[in-house]
Amino acid sequence: MHFSTFVLCLGLGALVKCAAGSEWCYTGCEYTPSKWKDISGSFCGEKRQSPVNIVPSHVVTDPNLGNFTFVNFSSQHAIKSIENNGHTVKCKLKDNEVEVSGGGLNGTYSALQFHFHWGDTKHHPGSEHTIDGHRYPMEMHIVSLRKGLTVQEAIEKSDGIAVLGFFINATEDGNMSGPWSMLTSYLKNVTDEGDEVNINHNISIYDLIGNVDMTKFYRYMGSLTTPSCNEAVAWTVFQEPINIHKDLVQLFPQDAGLTNVFRPTQPLNGRQVFASPATPLPPSPPWCYDDHCDYTPSKWHLLPQSYCGGERQSPINIETKNAKTDIHLDEFTFTKFDDKHAIKYITNTGHAVKCVLKDNLVELSGGGLGHVYSTLQFHFHWGTTSHDSKGSEHTVDSKRYPMEMHIVSKRKDLTLEAAIKTPNGLAVLGFFIESKVTTKSSSSSSGHETTNPSSSSASSMEYWKKLTDHLHAIQNISSNVSVTAELSIDDLLGSVSRKSYFRYNGSLTTPSCNEAVVWTVFKESIEVDESLMKMFPTYAGYNDVFRPSQRLHSRTIFTTSASTSPGPILMSLLLASLCAIFL
Ligand SMILES: *[C@@H]1O[C@H](CO)[C@@H](O)[C@H](O)[C@H]1NC(C)=O
Ligand SMILES: *[C@@H]1O[C@H](CO)[C@@H](O)[C@H](O)[C@H]1NC(C)=O
Ligand SMILES: *[C@@H]1O[C@H](CO)[C@@H](O)[C@H](O)[C@H]1NC(C)=O
Ligand SMILES: *[C@@H]1O[C@H](CO)[C@@H](O)[C@H](O)[C@H]1NC(C)=O
Ligand SMILES: *[C@@H]1O[C@H](CO)[C@@H](O)[C@H](O)[C@H]1NC(C)=O
Ligand SMILES: *[C@@H]1O[C@H](CO)[C@@H](O)[C@H](O)[C@H]1NC(C)=O
Ligand SMILES: *[C@@H]1O[C@H](CO)[C@@H](O)[C@H](O)[C@H]1NC(C)=O
Ligand SMILES: *[C@@H]1O[C@H](CO)[C@@H](O)[C@H](O)[C@H]1NC(C)=O
Ligand SMILES: *[C@@H]1O[C@H](CO)[C@@H](O)[C@H](O)[C@H]1NC(C)=O
Ligand SMILES: *[C@@H]1O[C@H](CO)[C@@H](O)[C@H](O)[C@H]1NC(C)=O
Ligand SMILES: [Zn+2]
């Protein structure tokens, strides 16, 4: 994009020499683009520069990028004049008539002008932005200032200026008598720097934009693309190009006497490019646990938008001797964990079996979390079908358990998008699962367990059977089945103690591994028959779906104090009294 020398001088006043406009160029003068940074008072060497190469596979959808509102884009009299300013051809708009708002912009912007960037008569393309390295023949920029701001005020704000960028594509069969033919007919009236003529044809901005779908666009924060390269621009780059006849594209270098008027792309320097929800993005590449794809766990950090290489990753090995007692780790409050109709459906994601809960029903608070969390889903990690298979994600003193269940909740006051970007946006409860036979803690109550299984364990197994009965229906990846059986989360957790747990700050254990999780890993494991555990790998069709342990780095693991959990004797007394009540 480009401001005329006039506007720059007006805006920057004494700060920049008014001769600046004649000192820079694209080719053939002292200050070519690689030297713009040396122009006094310029920002061209800073870190938030434009244009950029947009890589759609690295773009993130932003649900806040809603529809634009355009005012007077259909006005046939808003385009006042066309001018050659020595760097480009610019069409001036009537003052305070054309406006743009919405589209995730903060406020209303008043459009001043639009101008073009192009290549040369040998068909070298000349757009400023590129898509996956592809340069379009031309680019049009509609430049607007935040309403109510002067140019000087606008260039000092990070989003004082909004530019709408449109790619222009050259086609074989475009209209040779439409609006673009009218507009380009003026190019031969502005062949020299300083030439300016009024536009007498009735052409609207919408006429020029044609049928570009304006709900599909990219957004990032950048700069002016000409000196002084002020970092004040909220950029919009529309995904679909304006298609015009190649012979009309050719008129820009031919008639205006300027060629290759575009700045090379600038580094993103960690900036994120966002896309409106309607913008189609390529699917992210597949990741996996074994070696049947390119992105195995050791390469997850290379995936686009991945946090998997961070220093707050999960799962971890919990070393009990290093866990610090924290008296603030009190009891949880479980809301609707006993609701027998809370599970909406069960699905095979291709990486796990997941039970999705009904919206805004099940909640979690207390337990030192400090917020109310809304429970979204629970899912499982497992090993193989072999007898001694181990497939938990967390390990305790290097012991890996047969399976692990994760109950995932998000902070109730945040949207999911916000939660995954907030350090405590998610809370996950991790429960180890092991089979009865391998439980060694049964010694104190062995008589009871072996001769006559407690009714609570027996009924718990009945619930696990209810759950695993659904697995045969989701053998195909991405398939789902609704859960009609009466089954609550409490039913599945059974009598496992929920007062005794470890706590640490970590991440999701699958890509993008967002470091947004407050982890709770319970010390007691849920007991499930081995035959039922085997059904997960058998029906899902894949094995060993757990991520290897990640380094702790500087984190601390906290633990509830030992005395808060009932000892084994008290526990069996408790069970006995429960049995007494129910039998
Ligand atoms: C945005 O515009 C598109 C098409 O113009 C329309 O289908 C969609 O409903 C609009 N979205 C909103 C949130 O208004
Ligand atoms: C749109 O343009 C008309 C003149 O064509 C003008 O009267 C009107 O104020 C403009 N609308 C806005 C919101 O500026
Ligand atoms: C929007 O602009 C106003 C001032 O014009 C500012 O106070 C506010 O923080 C901005 N909001 C965002 C989200 O940038
Ligand atoms: C650009 O124009 C070429 C030639 O007509 C065409 O093949 C191509 O599909 C167009 N690209 C887009 C994105 O419309
Ligand atoms: C070309 O544009 C003119 C004026 O807008 C219109 O009348 C005509 O139908 C268009 N022709 C084609 C082939 O689209
Ligand atoms: C543009 O130039 C042509 C001659 O090339 C002339 O006939 C026409 O009047 C000029 N238009 C304007 C608006 O000056
Ligand atoms: C432009 O529009 C005005 C009315 O808004 C009309 O009087 C005039 O004839 C139109 N000019 C052309 C060249 O179509
Ligand atoms: C799995 O997919 C196959 C076809 O791909 C289909 O025939 C079969 O019915 C599906 N099974 C289930 C349980 O959905
Ligand atoms: C469940 O599967 C059906 C097709 O079998 C599909 O249409 C539906 O979108 C899926 N539901 C969810 C929530 O994934
Ligand atoms: C998690 O991180 C937050 C912020 O850094 C800190 O206040 C909190 O104590 C940490 N919690 C644990 C369990 O380490
Ligand atoms: Zn998990």
CSV table of N, CA and C in Angstrom, one decimal, residues 281-386:
chain,number,residue,atom,x,y,z
A,281,LEU,N,-9.3,-23.8,4.4
A,281,LEU,CA,-7.9,-24.0,4.7
A,281,LEU,C,-7.6,-25.5,4.5
A,282,PRO,N,-6.4,-25.8,4.1
A,282,PRO,CA,-6.0,-27.2,3.9
A,282,PRO,C,-6.1,-27.9,5.2
A,283,PRO,N,-6.5,-29.2,5.2
A,283,PRO,CA,-6.5,-30.0,6.4
A,283,PRO,C,-5.1,-30.1,7.0
A,284,SER,N,-5.0,-30.0,8.3
A,284,SER,CA,-3.6,-30.1,8.9
A,284,SER,C,-3.1,-31.6,8.6
A,285,PRO,N,-1.8,-31.7,8.5
A,285,PRO,CA,-1.3,-33.1,8.1
A,285,PRO,C,-1.6,-34.0,9.3
A,286,PRO,N,-1.7,-35.3,8.9
A,286,PRO,CA,-2.1,-36.3,10.0
A,286,PRO,C,-0.9,-36.5,10.9
A,287,TRP,N,-1.2,-36.8,12.2
A,287,TRP,CA,-0.2,-37.2,13.2
A,287,TRP,C,-0.6,-38.5,13.6
A,288,CYS,N,0.3,-39.2,14.3
A,288,CYS,CA,0.0,-40.6,14.7
A,288,CYS,C,1.0,-40.9,15.9
A,289,TYR,N,0.7,-42.1,16.5
A,289,TYR,CA,1.6,-42.6,17.6
A,289,TYR,C,2.7,-43.5,17.1
A,290,ASP,N,2.3,-44.3,16.0
A,290,ASP,CA,3.3,-45.3,15.5
A,290,ASP,C,3.9,-44.7,14.3
A,291,ASP,N,4.5,-45.5,13.4
A,291,ASP,CA,5.2,-45.0,12.3
A,291,ASP,C,4.5,-45.0,11.0
A,292,HIS,N,3.1,-45.0,11.0
A,292,HIS,CA,2.4,-45.1,9.8
A,292,HIS,C,2.1,-43.7,9.2
A,293,CYS,N,2.7,-42.7,9.8
A,293,CYS,CA,2.5,-41.3,9.2
A,293,CYS,C,3.8,-40.5,9.4
A,294,ASP,N,3.9,-39.4,8.8
A,294,ASP,CA,5.1,-38.5,8.9
A,294,ASP,C,5.3,-38.0,10.3
A,295,TYR,N,4.2,-37.7,11.0
A,295,TYR,CA,4.4,-37.0,12.3
A,295,TYR,C,4.2,-37.9,13.5
A,296,THR,N,5.2,-38.6,13.8
A,296,THR,CA,5.2,-39.4,15.0
A,296,THR,C,5.5,-38.5,16.2
A,297,PRO,N,5.3,-39.0,17.5
A,297,PRO,CA,5.4,-38.1,18.6
A,297,PRO,C,6.7,-37.2,18.7
A,298,SER,N,7.8,-37.8,18.2
A,298,SER,CA,9.0,-37.0,18.3
A,298,SER,C,9.1,-35.9,17.3
A,299,LYS,N,8.1,-35.9,16.3
A,299,LYS,CA,8.1,-34.8,15.3
A,299,LYS,C,6.8,-33.9,15.5
A,300,TRP,N,6.0,-34.2,16.5
A,300,TRP,CA,4.8,-33.4,16.6
A,300,TRP,C,5.1,-31.9,16.7
A,301,HIS,N,6.3,-31.6,17.3
A,301,HIS,CA,6.6,-30.1,17.4
A,301,HIS,C,6.8,-29.5,16.1
A,302,LEU,N,6.9,-30.2,15.0
A,302,LEU,CA,7.1,-29.6,13.7
A,302,LEU,C,5.8,-29.4,13.0
A,303,LEU,N,4.7,-29.8,13.5
A,303,LEU,CA,3.4,-29.6,12.9
A,303,LEU,C,3.0,-28.1,13.0
A,304,PRO,N,2.3,-27.6,12.0
A,304,PRO,CA,1.9,-26.2,12.0
A,304,PRO,C,1.1,-25.9,13.3
A,305,GLN,N,1.3,-24.8,13.8
A,305,GLN,CA,0.6,-24.3,15.1
A,305,GLN,C,0.8,-25.2,16.3
A,306,SER,N,1.9,-25.9,16.3
A,306,SER,CA,2.1,-26.9,17.4
A,306,SER,C,2.8,-26.3,18.6
A,307,TYR,N,2.4,-26.6,19.8
A,307,TYR,CA,3.1,-26.3,21.0
A,307,TYR,C,3.9,-27.5,21.5
A,308,CYS,N,3.9,-28.6,20.8
A,308,CYS,CA,4.4,-29.8,21.3
A,308,CYS,C,5.9,-29.8,21.7
A,309,GLY,N,6.6,-28.7,21.3
A,309,GLY,CA,8.0,-28.6,21.7
A,309,GLY,C,8.2,-27.8,22.9
A,310,GLY,N,7.1,-27.4,23.6
A,310,GLY,CA,7.2,-26.5,24.8
A,310,GLY,C,7.8,-27.1,26.0
A,311,GLU,N,7.9,-26.3,27.0
A,311,GLU,CA,8.5,-26.8,28.3
A,311,GLU,C,7.5,-27.1,29.4
A,312,ARG,N,6.2,-27.1,29.0
A,312,ARG,CA,5.2,-27.4,29.9
A,312,ARG,C,4.3,-28.5,29.4
A,313,GLN,N,4.9,-29.6,28.9
A,313,GLN,CA,4.2,-30.6,28.1
A,313,GLN,C,3.8,-31.8,29.0
A,314,SER,N,2.8,-32.5,28.5
A,314,SER,CA,2.2,-33.7,29.2
A,314,SER,C,2.2,-34.8,28.2
A,315,PRO,N,2.2,-36.1,28.7
A,315,PRO,CA,2.2,-36.5,30.1
A,315,PRO,C,3.6,-36.4,30.7
A,316,ILE,N,3.7,-36.7,32.0
A,316,ILE,CA,5.0,-36.8,32.6
A,316,ILE,C,5.1,-38.0,33.5
A,317,ASN,N,6.3,-38.3,33.9
A,317,ASN,CA,6.5,-39.4,35.0
A,317,ASN,C,6.4,-38.6,36.3
A,318,ILE,N,5.5,-39.1,37.2
A,318,ILE,CA,5.3,-38.5,38.5
A,318,ILE,C,6.2,-39.1,39.5
A,319,GLU,N,7.2,-38.4,40.0
A,319,GLU,CA,8.1,-39.0,41.0
A,319,GLU,C,7.5,-38.6,42.4
A,320,THR,N,7.0,-39.6,43.0
A,320,THR,CA,6.3,-39.3,44.3
A,320,THR,C,7.1,-38.7,45.3
A,321,LYS,N,8.4,-39.1,45.4
A,321,LYS,CA,9.3,-38.5,46.4
A,321,LYS,C,9.5,-37.0,46.2
A,322,ASN,N,9.3,-36.5,45.0
A,322,ASN,CA,9.5,-35.1,44.8
A,322,ASN,C,8.2,-34.3,44.8
A,323,ALA,N,7.1,-34.9,45.0
A,323,ALA,CA,5.8,-34.2,45.0
A,323,ALA,C,5.7,-33.4,46.3
A,324,LYS,N,5.3,-32.2,46.1
A,324,LYS,CA,5.2,-31.3,47.3
A,324,LYS,C,3.7,-31.3,47.8
A,325,THR,N,3.5,-31.5,49.1
A,325,THR,CA,2.2,-31.5,49.7
A,325,THR,C,1.6,-30.0,49.6
A,326,ASP,N,0.4,-29.9,49.1
A,326,ASP,CA,-0.2,-28.6,49.0
A,326,ASP,C,-1.6,-28.7,49.7
A,327,ILE,N,-1.7,-27.9,50.8
A,327,ILE,CA,-3.0,-28.0,51.6
A,327,ILE,C,-4.2,-27.4,50.9
A,328,HIS,N,-3.9,-26.6,49.8
A,328,HIS,CA,-5.0,-26.0,49.1
A,328,HIS,C,-5.7,-27.0,48.1
A,329,LEU,N,-5.1,-28.2,48.0
A,329,LEU,CA,-5.7,-29.2,47.1
A,329,LEU,C,-6.9,-29.9,47.9
A,330,ASP,N,-8.0,-29.2,47.9
A,330,ASP,CA,-9.1,-29.7,48.7
A,330,ASP,C,-10.0,-30.6,47.8
A,331,GLU,N,-11.2,-30.9,48.3
A,331,GLU,CA,-12.1,-31.8,47.6
A,331,GLU,C,-12.8,-31.1,46.4
A,332,PHE,N,-13.0,-31.9,45.4
A,332,PHE,CA,-13.7,-31.4,44.2
A,332,PHE,C,-15.2,-31.3,44.5
A,333,THR,N,-15.9,-30.5,43.7
A,333,THR,CA,-17.3,-30.5,43.6
A,333,THR,C,-17.7,-31.0,42.2
A,334,PHE,N,-18.3,-32.2,42.2
A,334,PHE,CA,-18.7,-32.8,40.9
A,334,PHE,C,-20.2,-32.5,40.7
A,335,THR,N,-20.5,-31.8,39.6
A,335,THR,CA,-21.9,-31.5,39.4
A,335,THR,C,-22.4,-32.4,38.2
A,336,LYS,N,-23.5,-33.1,38.4
A,336,LYS,CA,-24.1,-33.9,37.4
A,336,LYS,C,-23.2,-35.1,36.9
A,337,PHE,N,-22.1,-35.4,37.7
A,337,PHE,CA,-21.4,-36.6,37.4
A,337,PHE,C,-22.2,-37.8,37.5
A,338,ASP,N,-23.3,-37.7,38.3
A,338,ASP,CA,-24.3,-38.8,38.5
A,338,ASP,C,-25.4,-38.8,37.5
A,339,ASP,N,-25.4,-37.9,36.5
A,339,ASP,CA,-26.5,-37.8,35.5
A,339,ASP,C,-26.3,-39.0,34.6
A,340,LYS,N,-27.4,-39.9,34.5
A,340,LYS,CA,-27.3,-41.1,33.7
A,340,LYS,C,-27.6,-40.9,32.2
A,341,HIS,N,-27.8,-39.6,31.9
A,341,HIS,CA,-28.1,-39.3,30.4
A,341,HIS,C,-27.2,-38.2,29.9
A,342,ALA,N,-26.0,-38.0,30.6
A,342,ALA,CA,-25.2,-36.9,30.2
A,342,ALA,C,-24.3,-37.2,29.0
A,343,ILE,N,-24.1,-38.4,28.7
A,343,ILE,CA,-23.2,-38.8,27.5
A,343,ILE,C,-24.1,-38.7,26.2
A,344,LYS,N,-23.6,-37.8,25.3
A,344,LYS,CA,-24.4,-37.6,24.1
A,344,LYS,C,-24.1,-38.7,23.1
A,345,TYR,N,-22.8,-38.9,22.8
A,345,TYR,CA,-22.4,-40.0,21.9
A,345,TYR,C,-21.0,-40.4,22.2
A,346,ILE,N,-20.7,-41.6,21.6
A,346,ILE,CA,-19.3,-42.1,21.7
A,346,ILE,C,-18.7,-42.2,20.3
A,347,THR,N,-17.5,-41.8,20.1
A,347,THR,CA,-16.9,-41.8,18.8
A,347,THR,C,-15.5,-42.3,18.8
A,348,ASN,N,-15.1,-42.8,17.6
A,348,ASN,CA,-13.8,-43.3,17.4
A,348,ASN,C,-13.1,-42.3,16.6
A,349,THR,N,-12.1,-41.5,17.2
A,349,THR,CA,-11.5,-40.4,16.6
A,349,THR,C,-10.4,-40.8,15.6
A,350,GLY,N,-10.0,-42.1,15.7
A,350,GLY,CA,-8.8,-42.5,14.9
A,350,GLY,C,-7.5,-42.5,15.8
A,351,HIS,N,-7.7,-41.8,17.0
A,351,HIS,CA,-6.6,-41.7,17.9
A,351,HIS,C,-7.0,-42.2,19.3
A,352,ALA,N,-8.3,-42.2,19.5
A,352,ALA,CA,-8.9,-42.6,20.8
A,352,ALA,C,-10.4,-42.8,20.7
A,353,VAL,N,-10.9,-43.4,21.8
A,353,VAL,CA,-12.4,-43.5,21.9
A,353,VAL,C,-12.8,-42.4,22.8
A,354,LYS,N,-13.8,-41.6,22.3
A,354,LYS,CA,-14.2,-40.4,23.1
A,354,LYS,C,-15.7,-40.4,23.3
A,355,CYS,N,-16.0,-40.1,24.6
A,355,CYS,CA,-17.4,-39.9,24.9
A,355,CYS,C,-17.7,-38.4,25.1
A,356,VAL,N,-18.6,-37.9,24.2
A,356,VAL,CA,-18.9,-36.5,24.2
A,356,VAL,C,-20.1,-36.2,25.1
A,357,LEU,N,-20.0,-35.2,26.0
A,357,LEU,CA,-21.2,-35.0,26.9
A,357,LEU,C,-22.1,-33.9,26.3
A,358,LYS,N,-23.3,-33.9,26.9
A,358,LYS,CA,-24.3,-32.9,26.5
A,358,LYS,C,-23.7,-31.5,26.9
A,359,ASP,N,-24.1,-30.5,26.2
A,359,ASP,CA,-23.5,-29.1,26.4
A,359,ASP,C,-24.0,-28.6,27.8
A,360,ASN,N,-23.1,-27.9,28.5
A,360,ASN,CA,-23.4,-27.1,29.7
A,360,ASN,C,-24.2,-27.9,30.7
A,361,LEU,N,-23.8,-29.1,30.9
A,361,LEU,CA,-24.6,-29.9,31.9
A,361,LEU,C,-23.6,-30.3,33.1
A,362,VAL,N,-22.6,-31.0,32.7
A,362,VAL,CA,-21.7,-31.5,33.8
A,362,VAL,C,-20.6,-30.5,34.1
A,363,GLU,N,-20.4,-30.3,35.4
A,363,GLU,CA,-19.4,-29.3,35.9
A,363,GLU,C,-18.5,-29.8,36.9
A,364,LEU,N,-17.4,-29.1,37.0
A,364,LEU,CA,-16.3,-29.5,38.0
A,364,LEU,C,-15.8,-28.2,38.6
A,365,SER,N,-15.6,-28.2,40.0
A,365,SER,CA,-15.0,-27.1,40.7
A,365,SER,C,-14.3,-27.6,41.9
A,366,GLY,N,-13.8,-26.7,42.7
A,366,GLY,CA,-13.1,-27.1,43.9
A,366,GLY,C,-11.7,-27.7,43.5
A,367,GLY,N,-11.2,-28.5,44.4
A,367,GLY,CA,-10.0,-29.2,44.1
A,367,GLY,C,-8.8,-28.3,43.8
A,368,GLY,N,-8.9,-27.1,44.4
A,368,GLY,CA,-7.8,-26.1,44.2
A,368,GLY,C,-7.8,-25.5,42.8
A,369,LEU,N,-8.8,-25.7,42.0
A,369,LEU,CA,-8.8,-25.2,40.6
A,369,LEU,C,-9.1,-23.7,40.6
A,370,GLY,N,-9.9,-23.2,41.5
A,370,GLY,CA,-10.1,-21.7,41.5
A,370,GLY,C,-11.1,-21.2,40.5
A,371,HIS,N,-11.7,-22.1,39.7
A,371,HIS,CA,-12.7,-21.7,38.7
A,371,HIS,C,-13.7,-22.8,38.5
A,372,VAL,N,-14.8,-22.5,38.0
A,372,VAL,CA,-15.8,-23.5,37.6
A,372,VAL,C,-15.5,-23.9,36.2
A,373,TYR,N,-15.4,-25.2,36.0
A,373,TYR,CA,-15.1,-25.8,34.7
A,373,TYR,C,-16.3,-26.6,34.2
A,374,SER,N,-16.5,-26.5,32.9
A,374,SER,CA,-17.6,-27.2,32.2
A,374,SER,C,-17.1,-28.4,31.5
A,375,THR,N,-17.6,-29.6,31.9
A,375,THR,CA,-17.0,-30.8,31.4
A,375,THR,C,-17.5,-31.1,30.0
A,376,LEU,N,-16.6,-31.4,29.1
A,376,LEU,CA,-16.9,-31.5,27.6
A,376,LEU,C,-16.9,-33.0,27.2
A,377,GLN,N,-15.9,-33.8,27.6
A,377,GLN,CA,-15.8,-35.1,27.1
A,377,GLN,C,-14.9,-35.9,28.0
A,378,PHE,N,-14.9,-37.2,27.8
A,378,PHE,CA,-13.8,-38.1,28.4
A,378,PHE,C,-13.4,-39.1,27.3
A,379,HIS,N,-12.2,-39.5,27.4
A,379,HIS,CA,-11.6,-40.4,26.4
A,379,HIS,C,-10.6,-41.3,27.1
A,380,PHE,N,-10.1,-42.2,26.3
A,380,PHE,CA,-9.2,-43.3,26.8
A,380,PHE,C,-7.9,-43.4,26.1
A,381,HIS,N,-6.8,-43.8,26.8
A,381,HIS,CA,-5.5,-44.1,26.2
A,381,HIS,C,-5.3,-45.6,26.6
A,382,TRP,N,-4.7,-46.4,25.7
A,382,TRP,CA,-4.5,-47.8,25.9
A,382,TRP,C,-3.3,-48.3,25.2
A,383,GLY,N,-3.0,-49.6,25.5
A,383,GLY,CA,-1.8,-50.3,24.9
A,383,GLY,C,-2.3,-51.2,23.8
A,384,THR,N,-2.1,-52.5,24.1
A,384,THR,CA,-2.4,-53.5,23.1
A,384,THR,C,-3.4,-54.5,23.7
A,385,THR,N,-3.7,-55.6,23.0
A,385,THR,CA,-4.6,-56.6,23.5
A,385,THR,C,-3.9,-57.7,24.3
A,386,SER,N,-2.6,-57.5,24.4
A,386,SER,CA,-1.8,-58.6,25.2
A,386,SER,C,-2.1,-58.5,26.7
